């Protein structure tokens, strides 16, 4: 993102909102005075470009619309020359004004909105607003900025940047025009799909793809076959172009099946010159230009874990945890981890280990947030291994990571049982340190599946037992013994 403010993940855009600047006139001025900074400064601070009530008078404030234009990708940073985007938009303006009647700038504002969504972090902002809506959180510019910043996508709180971005997206119909409406941050999903070119389900699927799978899809976009093509040929092209490596035996299950599930391809296992090797062809949903823009620009700004799994229905999660397909089972386990996070009201910091790294049987993640009104850091492991028992060594491994994660809580959720040694080790660790360890077994797992709201009660009961355990240990060791206090009073 071209920007003079390196601390913001979105354009700051001071003095550059629809109520201050006529964008159609701005891009015309940008093209006409490209590189002529004095002429451009005069143009953007006077009608018809400047439509604000108060004119900018100081040198510093008069530069704001130009600096904002650079951050929004309309001008080059420093030289203030018109970019290809500005020239494209200016062409749309001239075409509209050449028509009979009042200009209709719908296409103009939609083109600008697409640019904001795909290249300036706008899609991440919209996704975050939708996540907050799903969790029934209060959404304002400030709360949304804080939510994004907490995830590592820095947006200044008490700043006009995020509201200015909303206003430009509202010009394309993505948000209500009135920023005072209680629904000001409720996105129109149909408009979002039209602008991005992808629906929410496909965006989520793409965000959940592993890097190798994304590279394979990018290769397929470049090749853009109009008929059946050998899957191995696309693999070889992806390896040569993007420097990735695929397992020779796992291409159908780890690459072709996920792409087919996303509705982008269909494939079979024969019929090519290579005998029994797989072949594929793209579907009508495969749009190479749309997918390329999304994969190359927008995807890097998204929080892959939240985008991929936030909308996954619990019923689908638990069904796929039992799937024979290891890929589906692994993704369901990651989705389950995000589901637990949402139930606890925590926020995602990052994976320590993804499902693929563990043979699709377990995942490790770090989360933070308030728990019992106290700030906490959680080291969470979810295991989908119903035929095994969690051993002491498994818990010891988690405890051993504490110096690196600085976690205050360890949560292990397993669709299996814990050995007595594992439970005893967790208990002894809590008596010897300040860390709190929650162990949720197969019975708790089933309870969460059937009645999600009972997760809080499960943890509360365990927390009370841990508190009583620590209190009893203190009394037993002679700390805080009532008779000791009485004896001290008599001797004094």
mmCIF file of C-alpha atoms in Angstrom, residues 65-431:
data_model
loop_
_atom_site.group_PDB
_atom_site.id
_atom_site.type_symbol
_atom_site.label_atom_id
_atom_site.label_comp_id
_atom_site.label_asym_id
_atom_site.label_seq_id
_atom_site.Cartn_x
_atom_site.Cartn_y
_atom_site.Cartn_z
ATOM 1 C CA UNK A 65 -5.590 15.531 -0.245
ATOM 2 C CA UNK A 66 -2.486 14.756 -2.323
ATOM 3 C CA UNK A 67 -0.929 12.588 0.385
ATOM 4 C CA UNK A 68 -4.224 10.790 0.799
ATOM 5 C CA UNK A 69 -4.448 10.252 -2.952
ATOM 6 C CA UNK A 70 -1.042 8.578 -2.814
ATOM 7 C CA UNK A 71 -2.122 6.327 0.030
ATOM 8 C CA UNK A 72 -5.240 5.343 -1.897
ATOM 9 C CA UNK A 73 -3.183 4.502 -4.984
ATOM 10 C CA UNK A 74 -4.291 7.393 -7.202
ATOM 11 C CA UNK A 75 -0.971 9.259 -7.124
ATOM 12 C CA UNK A 76 2.625 8.127 -6.829
ATOM 13 C CA UNK A 77 4.136 8.715 -3.409
ATOM 14 C CA UNK A 78 6.310 11.839 -3.382
ATOM 15 C CA UNK A 79 6.120 12.766 -7.084
ATOM 16 C CA UNK A 80 2.304 12.864 -7.171
ATOM 17 C CA UNK A 81 2.021 11.543 -10.697
ATOM 18 C CA UNK A 82 -1.255 9.953 -11.782
ATOM 19 C CA UNK A 83 -1.244 6.168 -11.490
ATOM 20 C CA UNK A 84 -2.778 3.650 -13.893
ATOM 21 C CA UNK A 85 -5.757 3.436 -11.520
ATOM 22 C CA UNK A 86 -6.298 7.217 -11.695
ATOM 23 C CA UNK A 87 -6.135 7.109 -15.491
ATOM 24 C CA UNK A 88 -8.604 4.217 -15.579
ATOM 25 C CA UNK A 89 -11.024 6.062 -13.302
ATOM 26 C CA UNK A 90 -10.629 9.306 -15.271
ATOM 27 C CA UNK A 91 -11.573 7.411 -18.430
ATOM 28 C CA UNK A 92 -14.768 6.186 -16.745
ATOM 29 C CA UNK A 93 -15.621 9.755 -15.685
ATOM 30 C CA UNK A 94 -15.127 11.130 -19.190
ATOM 31 C CA UNK A 95 -17.258 8.342 -20.682
ATOM 32 C CA UNK A 96 -20.051 9.047 -18.197
ATOM 33 C CA UNK A 97 -19.979 12.780 -18.823
ATOM 34 C CA UNK A 98 -20.099 12.243 -22.576
ATOM 35 C CA UNK A 99 -23.503 10.575 -22.229
ATOM 36 C CA UNK A 100 -26.779 12.445 -22.353
ATOM 37 C CA UNK A 101 -28.298 13.270 -18.966
ATOM 38 C CA UNK A 102 -26.752 13.299 -15.492
ATOM 39 C CA UNK A 103 -23.658 11.096 -15.118
ATOM 40 C CA UNK A 104 -24.119 7.776 -13.321
ATOM 41 C CA UNK A 105 -20.900 7.008 -11.498
ATOM 42 C CA UNK A 106 -21.891 3.548 -10.258
ATOM 43 C CA UNK A 107 -19.181 1.790 -12.260
ATOM 44 C CA UNK A 108 -16.663 4.440 -11.208
ATOM 45 C CA UNK A 109 -17.224 3.955 -7.484
ATOM 46 C CA UNK A 110 -17.382 0.178 -7.828
ATOM 47 C CA UNK A 111 -13.991 0.160 -9.563
ATOM 48 C CA UNK A 112 -12.519 2.251 -6.748
ATOM 49 C CA UNK A 113 -14.154 0.003 -4.128
ATOM 50 C CA UNK A 114 -12.680 -3.127 -5.748
ATOM 51 C CA UNK A 115 -9.262 -1.507 -5.500
ATOM 52 C CA UNK A 116 -9.793 -0.711 -1.808
ATOM 53 C CA UNK A 117 -11.025 -4.228 -1.035
ATOM 54 C CA UNK A 118 -8.362 -6.167 -2.882
ATOM 55 C CA UNK A 119 -5.258 -3.995 -2.581
ATOM 56 C CA UNK A 120 -5.681 -1.674 0.415
ATOM 57 C CA UNK A 121 -6.796 -4.044 3.179
ATOM 58 C CA UNK A 122 -10.466 -3.219 2.709
ATOM 59 C CA UNK A 123 -11.543 -6.852 2.514
ATOM 60 C CA UNK A 124 -9.881 -7.569 5.860
ATOM 61 C CA UNK A 125 -11.866 -4.693 7.389
ATOM 62 C CA UNK A 126 -15.126 -6.020 5.926
ATOM 63 C CA UNK A 127 -14.372 -9.586 7.082
ATOM 64 C CA UNK A 128 -13.632 -8.309 10.606
ATOM 65 C CA UNK A 129 -16.906 -6.383 10.680
ATOM 66 C CA UNK A 130 -18.756 -9.541 9.636
ATOM 67 C CA UNK A 131 -16.981 -11.541 12.362
ATOM 68 C CA UNK A 132 -17.997 -8.995 14.986
ATOM 69 C CA UNK A 133 -21.559 -9.077 13.658
ATOM 70 C CA UNK A 134 -21.651 -12.883 13.966
ATOM 71 C CA UNK A 135 -20.444 -12.616 17.567
ATOM 72 C CA UNK A 136 -23.036 -9.889 18.255
ATOM 73 C CA UNK A 137 -20.383 -7.369 19.262
ATOM 74 C CA UNK A 138 -20.984 -3.636 19.157
ATOM 75 C CA UNK A 139 -19.417 -2.374 15.919
ATOM 76 C CA UNK A 140 -18.164 1.191 15.614
ATOM 77 C CA UNK A 141 -15.135 2.565 13.857
ATOM 78 C CA UNK A 142 -13.236 2.487 17.159
ATOM 79 C CA UNK A 143 -14.257 -1.028 18.242
ATOM 80 C CA UNK A 144 -13.535 -2.401 14.775
ATOM 81 C CA UNK A 145 -10.122 -0.686 14.689
ATOM 82 C CA UNK A 146 -9.288 -2.173 18.093
ATOM 83 C CA UNK A 147 -10.501 -5.629 17.009
ATOM 84 C CA UNK A 148 -8.252 -5.529 13.935
ATOM 85 C CA UNK A 149 -5.272 -4.136 15.853
ATOM 86 C CA UNK A 150 -5.621 -6.903 18.451
ATOM 87 C CA UNK A 151 -5.242 -9.388 15.590
ATOM 88 C CA UNK A 152 -2.023 -7.733 14.417
ATOM 89 C CA UNK A 153 -3.629 -5.739 11.575
ATOM 90 C CA UNK A 154 -2.915 -2.263 12.887
ATOM 91 C CA UNK A 155 -5.612 0.376 12.516
ATOM 92 C CA UNK A 156 -5.426 3.464 14.706
ATOM 93 C CA UNK A 157 -8.269 3.867 17.183
ATOM 94 C CA UNK A 158 -9.883 7.346 17.489
ATOM 95 C CA UNK A 159 -8.755 8.096 13.944
ATOM 96 C CA UNK A 160 -10.751 8.992 10.838
ATOM 97 C CA UNK A 161 -8.970 6.412 8.655
ATOM 98 C CA UNK A 162 -11.333 3.486 9.113
ATOM 99 C CA UNK A 163 -14.456 5.641 8.848
ATOM 100 C CA UNK A 164 -13.136 7.277 5.676
ATOM 101 C CA UNK A 165 -12.547 3.838 4.172
ATOM 102 C CA UNK A 166 -16.119 2.854 5.103
ATOM 103 C CA UNK A 167 -17.466 5.983 3.436
ATOM 104 C CA UNK A 168 -15.738 5.194 0.130
ATOM 105 C CA UNK A 169 -17.043 1.611 0.216
ATOM 106 C CA UNK A 170 -20.499 3.000 0.988
ATOM 107 C CA UNK A 171 -20.353 4.928 -2.309
ATOM 108 C CA UNK A 172 -20.405 1.517 -4.007
ATOM 109 C CA UNK A 173 -23.294 0.299 -1.845
ATOM 110 C CA UNK A 174 -21.277 -2.060 0.347
ATOM 111 C CA UNK A 175 -22.224 -0.187 3.541
ATOM 112 C CA UNK A 176 -25.104 2.215 4.310
ATOM 113 C CA UNK A 177 -24.238 5.790 3.366
ATOM 114 C CA UNK A 178 -25.115 7.126 6.807
ATOM 115 C CA UNK A 179 -22.332 6.535 9.287
ATOM 116 C CA UNK A 180 -24.724 7.309 12.146
ATOM 117 C CA UNK A 181 -26.965 4.345 11.407
ATOM 118 C CA UNK A 182 -26.810 1.432 13.868
ATOM 119 C CA UNK A 183 -26.180 -0.718 10.794
ATOM 120 C CA UNK A 184 -23.387 1.503 9.479
ATOM 121 C CA UNK A 185 -20.885 -1.387 9.589
ATOM 122 C CA UNK A 186 -23.218 -4.147 8.376
ATOM 123 C CA UNK A 187 -21.952 -5.141 4.929
ATOM 124 C CA UNK A 188 -24.253 -6.068 2.064
ATOM 125 C CA UNK A 189 -23.053 -9.588 1.188
ATOM 126 C CA UNK A 190 -24.479 -9.441 -2.337
ATOM 127 C CA UNK A 191 -22.572 -6.216 -3.077
ATOM 128 C CA UNK A 192 -19.432 -7.681 -1.534
ATOM 129 C CA UNK A 193 -19.700 -10.744 -3.779
ATOM 130 C CA UNK A 194 -20.209 -8.570 -6.850
ATOM 131 C CA UNK A 195 -17.213 -6.363 -6.054
ATOM 132 C CA UNK A 196 -14.772 -9.106 -5.068
ATOM 133 C CA UNK A 197 -16.108 -11.604 -7.591
ATOM 134 C CA UNK A 198 -16.204 -14.373 -4.962
ATOM 135 C CA UNK A 199 -18.865 -15.377 -2.455
ATOM 136 C CA UNK A 200 -18.194 -15.751 1.269
ATOM 137 C CA UNK A 201 -17.891 -19.536 1.062
ATOM 138 C CA UNK A 202 -15.259 -19.406 -1.675
ATOM 139 C CA UNK A 203 -13.326 -16.635 0.105
ATOM 140 C CA UNK A 204 -13.287 -18.814 3.226
ATOM 141 C CA UNK A 205 -12.170 -21.871 1.249
ATOM 142 C CA UNK A 206 -9.333 -19.973 -0.452
ATOM 143 C CA UNK A 207 -8.170 -18.480 2.855
ATOM 144 C CA UNK A 208 -7.974 -21.984 4.319
ATOM 145 C CA UNK A 209 -5.792 -23.350 1.524
ATOM 146 C CA UNK A 210 -2.221 -24.326 2.362
ATOM 147 C CA UNK A 211 0.529 -22.349 0.538
ATOM 148 C CA UNK A 212 1.178 -25.250 -1.844
ATOM 149 C CA UNK A 213 -2.484 -25.424 -2.788
ATOM 150 C CA UNK A 214 -2.596 -21.680 -3.398
ATOM 151 C CA UNK A 215 0.459 -22.010 -5.648
ATOM 152 C CA UNK A 216 -1.237 -24.813 -7.598
ATOM 153 C CA UNK A 217 -4.313 -22.647 -8.099
ATOM 154 C CA UNK A 218 -2.205 -19.673 -9.199
ATOM 155 C CA UNK A 219 -0.490 -21.940 -11.728
ATOM 156 C CA UNK A 220 -3.878 -23.093 -12.991
ATOM 157 C CA UNK A 221 -4.941 -19.447 -13.354
ATOM 158 C CA UNK A 222 -1.886 -18.727 -15.492
ATOM 159 C CA UNK A 223 -2.439 -21.772 -17.686
ATOM 160 C CA UNK A 224 -6.215 -21.187 -17.874
ATOM 161 C CA UNK A 225 -6.944 -24.431 -19.752
ATOM 162 C CA UNK A 226 -10.093 -24.569 -21.877
ATOM 163 C CA UNK A 227 -10.370 -28.368 -21.671
ATOM 164 C CA UNK A 228 -9.031 -31.320 -19.696
ATOM 165 C CA UNK A 229 -5.412 -31.018 -18.591
ATOM 166 C CA UNK A 230 -3.089 -33.428 -16.819
ATOM 167 C CA UNK A 231 -3.006 -32.568 -13.121
ATOM 168 C CA UNK A 232 0.684 -33.457 -13.027
ATOM 169 C CA UNK A 233 1.424 -30.858 -15.710
ATOM 170 C CA UNK A 234 -0.134 -28.130 -13.552
ATOM 171 C CA UNK A 235 1.837 -29.455 -10.561
ATOM 172 C CA UNK A 236 5.116 -29.315 -12.508
ATOM 173 C CA UNK A 237 4.342 -25.776 -13.683
ATOM 174 C CA UNK A 238 3.547 -24.671 -10.111
ATOM 175 C CA UNK A 239 6.783 -26.183 -8.794
ATOM 176 C CA UNK A 240 8.850 -24.499 -11.498
ATOM 177 C CA UNK A 241 7.099 -21.135 -11.197
ATOM 178 C CA UNK A 242 6.512 -20.739 -7.459
ATOM 179 C CA UNK A 243 9.227 -22.908 -5.910
ATOM 180 C CA UNK A 244 6.861 -25.267 -4.063
ATOM 181 C CA UNK A 245 7.003 -29.046 -3.815
ATOM 182 C CA UNK A 246 4.136 -31.541 -3.899
ATOM 183 C CA UNK A 247 4.038 -35.143 -2.787
ATOM 184 C CA UNK A 248 3.754 -37.376 -5.839
ATOM 185 C CA UNK A 249 1.200 -39.715 -4.300
ATOM 186 C CA UNK A 250 -0.986 -37.134 -2.541
ATOM 187 C CA UNK A 251 -2.001 -34.863 -5.429
ATOM 188 C CA UNK A 252 -5.627 -36.092 -5.699
ATOM 189 C CA UNK A 253 -6.381 -35.996 -1.972
ATOM 190 C CA UNK A 254 -4.446 -32.882 -0.907
ATOM 191 C CA UNK A 255 -4.838 -30.711 -4.011
ATOM 192 C CA UNK A 256 -7.520 -31.849 -6.434
ATOM 193 C CA UNK A 257 -10.152 -32.797 -3.863
ATOM 194 C CA UNK A 258 -10.041 -29.418 -2.020
ATOM 195 C CA UNK A 259 -10.228 -27.536 -5.339
ATOM 196 C CA UNK A 260 -13.196 -29.686 -6.366
ATOM 197 C CA UNK A 261 -14.877 -29.150 -2.983
ATOM 198 C CA UNK A 262 -14.505 -25.391 -3.551
ATOM 199 C CA UNK A 263 -16.315 -25.818 -6.867
ATOM 200 C CA UNK A 264 -13.362 -24.646 -8.981
ATOM 201 C CA UNK A 265 -12.526 -27.879 -10.833
ATOM 202 C CA UNK A 266 -13.709 -31.375 -11.563
ATOM 203 C CA UNK A 267 -11.249 -34.229 -11.941
ATOM 204 C CA UNK A 268 -10.903 -37.921 -12.663
ATOM 205 C CA UNK A 269 -8.152 -40.515 -12.398
ATOM 206 C CA UNK A 270 -7.517 -41.446 -16.013
ATOM 207 C CA UNK A 271 -7.864 -40.656 -19.682
ATOM 208 C CA UNK A 272 -4.598 -38.790 -20.354
ATOM 209 C CA UNK A 273 -1.466 -39.668 -22.264
ATOM 210 C CA UNK A 274 0.094 -40.577 -18.914
ATOM 211 C CA UNK A 275 -2.121 -43.583 -18.488
ATOM 212 C CA UNK A 276 -3.766 -43.547 -15.089
ATOM 213 C CA UNK A 277 -2.607 -40.132 -13.910
ATOM 214 C CA UNK A 278 -5.286 -37.640 -12.842
ATOM 215 C CA UNK A 279 -6.634 -34.954 -15.086
ATOM 216 C CA UNK A 280 -8.816 -31.928 -14.385
ATOM 217 C CA UNK A 281 -10.817 -29.201 -15.996
ATOM 218 C CA UNK A 282 -12.096 -25.939 -14.584
ATOM 219 C CA UNK A 283 -15.747 -25.180 -13.839
ATOM 220 C CA UNK A 284 -17.849 -22.098 -14.591
ATOM 221 C CA UNK A 285 -16.972 -20.819 -11.099
ATOM 222 C CA UNK A 286 -13.302 -20.664 -12.081
ATOM 223 C CA UNK A 287 -12.526 -17.072 -13.077
ATOM 224 C CA UNK A 288 -8.793 -16.765 -13.613
ATOM 225 C CA UNK A 289 -8.579 -12.954 -13.455
ATOM 226 C CA UNK A 290 -10.700 -12.722 -10.288
ATOM 227 C CA UNK A 291 -8.845 -15.548 -8.543
ATOM 228 C CA UNK A 292 -5.445 -14.143 -9.516
ATOM 229 C CA UNK A 293 -6.231 -10.715 -8.075
ATOM 230 C CA UNK A 294 -7.538 -12.271 -4.873
ATOM 231 C CA UNK A 295 -4.615 -14.684 -4.426
ATOM 232 C CA UNK A 296 -1.944 -12.117 -5.217
ATOM 233 C CA UNK A 297 -3.308 -9.119 -3.332
ATOM 234 C CA UNK A 298 -6.211 -9.604 -0.927
ATOM 235 C CA UNK A 299 -5.303 -12.970 0.567
ATOM 236 C CA UNK A 300 -2.117 -11.719 2.220
ATOM 237 C CA UNK A 301 -4.113 -9.234 4.326
ATOM 238 C CA UNK A 302 -6.696 -11.713 5.590
ATOM 239 C CA UNK A 303 -6.474 -13.543 8.901
ATOM 240 C CA UNK A 304 -6.568 -16.978 7.298
ATOM 241 C CA UNK A 305 -7.727 -18.843 10.407
ATOM 242 C CA UNK A 306 -10.672 -16.554 11.090
ATOM 243 C CA UNK A 307 -11.684 -16.045 7.468
ATOM 244 C CA UNK A 308 -11.542 -19.768 6.742
ATOM 245 C CA UNK A 309 -13.397 -20.999 9.798
ATOM 246 C CA UNK A 310 -15.549 -18.238 11.290
ATOM 247 C CA UNK A 311 -18.652 -19.120 9.323
ATOM 248 C CA UNK A 312 -18.274 -22.885 9.573
ATOM 249 C CA UNK A 313 -21.401 -24.338 11.171
ATOM 250 C CA UNK A 314 -20.769 -26.389 14.329
ATOM 251 C CA UNK A 315 -22.799 -29.274 12.883
ATOM 252 C CA UNK A 316 -20.463 -29.381 9.873
ATOM 253 C CA UNK A 317 -17.394 -29.225 12.108
ATOM 254 C CA UNK A 318 -18.401 -32.224 14.194
ATOM 255 C CA UNK A 319 -19.538 -34.201 11.139
ATOM 256 C CA UNK A 320 -16.219 -33.677 9.351
ATOM 257 C CA UNK A 321 -14.215 -34.539 12.470
ATOM 258 C CA UNK A 322 -15.419 -38.095 11.774
ATOM 259 C CA UNK A 323 -14.613 -37.980 8.066
ATOM 260 C CA UNK A 324 -12.380 -40.612 6.474
ATOM 261 C CA UNK A 325 -10.774 -37.799 4.465
ATOM 262 C CA UNK A 326 -7.753 -36.644 6.483
ATOM 263 C CA UNK A 327 -7.739 -33.230 4.788
ATOM 264 C CA UNK A 328 -11.361 -32.559 5.764
ATOM 265 C CA UNK A 329 -10.752 -33.957 9.235
ATOM 266 C CA UNK A 330 -7.754 -31.671 9.756
ATOM 267 C CA UNK A 331 -9.573 -28.559 8.612
ATOM 268 C CA UNK A 332 -12.531 -29.473 10.807
ATOM 269 C CA UNK A 333 -10.169 -29.687 13.783
ATOM 270 C CA UNK A 334 -8.797 -26.220 13.033
ATOM 271 C CA UNK A 335 -12.361 -24.932 12.688
ATOM 272 C CA UNK A 336 -13.209 -26.549 16.036
ATOM 273 C CA UNK A 337 -10.298 -24.685 17.655
ATOM 274 C CA UNK A 338 -11.600 -21.354 16.351
ATOM 275 C CA UNK A 339 -15.078 -22.367 17.552
ATOM 276 C CA UNK A 340 -13.732 -22.958 21.083
ATOM 277 C CA UNK A 341 -11.990 -19.571 20.901
ATOM 278 C CA UNK A 342 -15.260 -17.858 20.040
ATOM 279 C CA UNK A 343 -17.098 -19.641 22.846
ATOM 280 C CA UNK A 344 -14.476 -18.387 25.313
ATOM 281 C CA UNK A 345 -14.502 -14.857 23.896
ATOM 282 C CA UNK A 346 -10.759 -14.988 23.162
ATOM 283 C CA UNK A 347 -8.894 -13.706 20.127
ATOM 284 C CA UNK A 348 -6.576 -15.564 17.808
ATOM 285 C CA UNK A 349 -2.815 -14.902 17.980
ATOM 286 C CA UNK A 350 -1.543 -17.628 15.690
ATOM 287 C CA UNK A 351 -0.967 -21.297 15.066
ATOM 288 C CA UNK A 352 1.957 -23.087 16.651
ATOM 289 C CA UNK A 353 1.203 -26.198 14.645
ATOM 290 C CA UNK A 354 -1.353 -26.661 11.894
ATOM 291 C CA UNK A 355 -3.225 -29.892 11.315
ATOM 292 C CA UNK A 356 -1.129 -30.788 8.272
ATOM 293 C CA UNK A 357 2.036 -30.670 10.381
ATOM 294 C CA UNK A 358 0.642 -33.269 12.770
ATOM 295 C CA UNK A 359 -0.900 -35.708 10.311
ATOM 296 C CA UNK A 360 -4.300 -34.010 10.675
ATOM 297 C CA UNK A 361 -4.741 -35.356 14.215
ATOM 298 C CA UNK A 362 -4.089 -32.290 16.380
ATOM 299 C CA UNK A 363 -3.528 -28.524 16.262
ATOM 300 C CA UNK A 364 -1.827 -26.035 18.575
ATOM 301 C CA UNK A 365 -2.775 -22.389 18.804
ATOM 302 C CA UNK A 366 -2.172 -19.309 20.953
ATOM 303 C CA UNK A 367 -5.073 -17.115 22.063
ATOM 304 C CA UNK A 368 -5.427 -14.113 24.344
ATOM 305 C CA UNK A 369 -8.246 -12.266 26.042
ATOM 306 C CA UNK A 370 -10.066 -11.591 29.275
ATOM 307 C CA UNK A 371 -11.078 -14.593 31.358
ATOM 308 C CA UNK A 372 -12.702 -13.890 34.701
ATOM 309 C CA UNK A 373 -11.971 -10.162 34.138
ATOM 310 C CA UNK A 374 -8.229 -10.923 34.017
ATOM 311 C CA UNK A 375 -5.986 -10.643 30.921
ATOM 312 C CA UNK A 376 -4.845 -14.122 29.942
ATOM 313 C CA UNK A 377 -2.760 -15.934 27.337
ATOM 314 C CA UNK A 378 -3.903 -19.408 26.336
ATOM 315 C CA UNK A 379 -1.871 -22.237 24.908
ATOM 316 C CA UNK A 380 -4.512 -24.470 23.329
ATOM 317 C CA UNK A 381 -4.206 -27.955 21.905
ATOM 318 C CA UNK A 382 -7.114 -29.763 20.276
ATOM 319 C CA UNK A 383 -6.764 -33.470 19.509
ATOM 320 C CA UNK A 384 -9.047 -35.623 17.386
ATOM 321 C CA UNK A 385 -7.666 -39.038 18.328
ATOM 322 C CA UNK A 386 -10.601 -41.045 19.730
ATOM 323 C CA UNK A 387 -8.691 -44.329 19.808
ATOM 324 C CA UNK A 388 -5.769 -43.090 21.901
ATOM 325 C CA UNK A 389 -5.123 -41.982 25.467
ATOM 326 C CA UNK A 390 -3.453 -38.651 26.237
ATOM 327 C CA UNK A 391 -0.287 -39.460 28.174
ATOM 328 C CA UNK A 392 1.848 -37.633 30.699
ATOM 329 C CA UNK A 393 4.360 -36.875 27.960
ATOM 330 C CA UNK A 394 1.712 -34.992 25.963
ATOM 331 C CA UNK A 395 0.987 -32.659 28.885
ATOM 332 C CA UNK A 396 4.677 -32.300 29.740
ATOM 333 C CA UNK A 397 5.351 -31.144 26.182
ATOM 334 C CA UNK A 398 2.796 -28.346 26.582
ATOM 335 C CA UNK A 399 4.255 -27.314 29.958
ATOM 336 C CA UNK A 400 7.724 -27.260 28.424
ATOM 337 C CA UNK A 401 6.610 -24.604 25.928
ATOM 338 C CA UNK A 402 5.602 -22.104 28.618
ATOM 339 C CA UNK A 403 8.949 -20.215 28.616
ATOM 340 C CA UNK A 404 8.372 -19.513 24.913
ATOM 341 C CA UNK A 405 4.642 -18.752 24.904
ATOM 342 C CA UNK A 406 4.386 -17.038 28.339
ATOM 343 C CA UNK A 407 0.926 -18.586 28.608
ATOM 344 C CA UNK A 408 -1.103 -18.212 31.782
ATOM 345 C CA UNK A 409 -3.455 -21.069 30.807
ATOM 346 C CA UNK A 410 -3.096 -24.385 29.021
ATOM 347 C CA UNK A 411 -6.222 -25.928 27.514
ATOM 348 C CA UNK A 412 -6.163 -29.431 26.052
ATOM 349 C CA UNK A 413 -9.407 -30.534 24.402
ATOM 350 C CA UNK A 414 -9.314 -34.171 23.309
ATOM 351 C CA UNK A 415 -11.846 -36.474 21.749
ATOM 352 C CA UNK A 416 -10.322 -39.216 23.893
ATOM 353 C CA UNK A 417 -9.299 -39.954 27.489
ATOM 354 C CA UNK A 418 -6.471 -38.717 29.717
ATOM 355 C CA UNK A 419 -4.312 -41.160 31.613
ATOM 356 C CA UNK A 420 -4.169 -40.856 35.399
ATOM 357 C CA UNK A 421 -0.481 -39.976 35.101
ATOM 358 C CA UNK A 422 -1.351 -37.119 32.730
ATOM 359 C CA UNK A 423 -3.946 -35.732 35.134
ATOM 360 C CA UNK A 424 -1.611 -36.114 38.112
ATOM 361 C CA UNK A 425 1.214 -34.343 36.266
ATOM 362 C CA UNK A 426 -1.110 -31.432 35.381
ATOM 363 C CA UNK A 427 -2.160 -31.202 39.025
ATOM 364 C CA UNK A 428 1.429 -31.210 40.325
ATOM 365 C CA UNK A 429 2.437 -28.594 37.752
ATOM 366 C CA UNK A 430 -0.340 -26.263 38.899
ATOM 367 C CA UNK A 431 0.682 -26.718 42.553
#
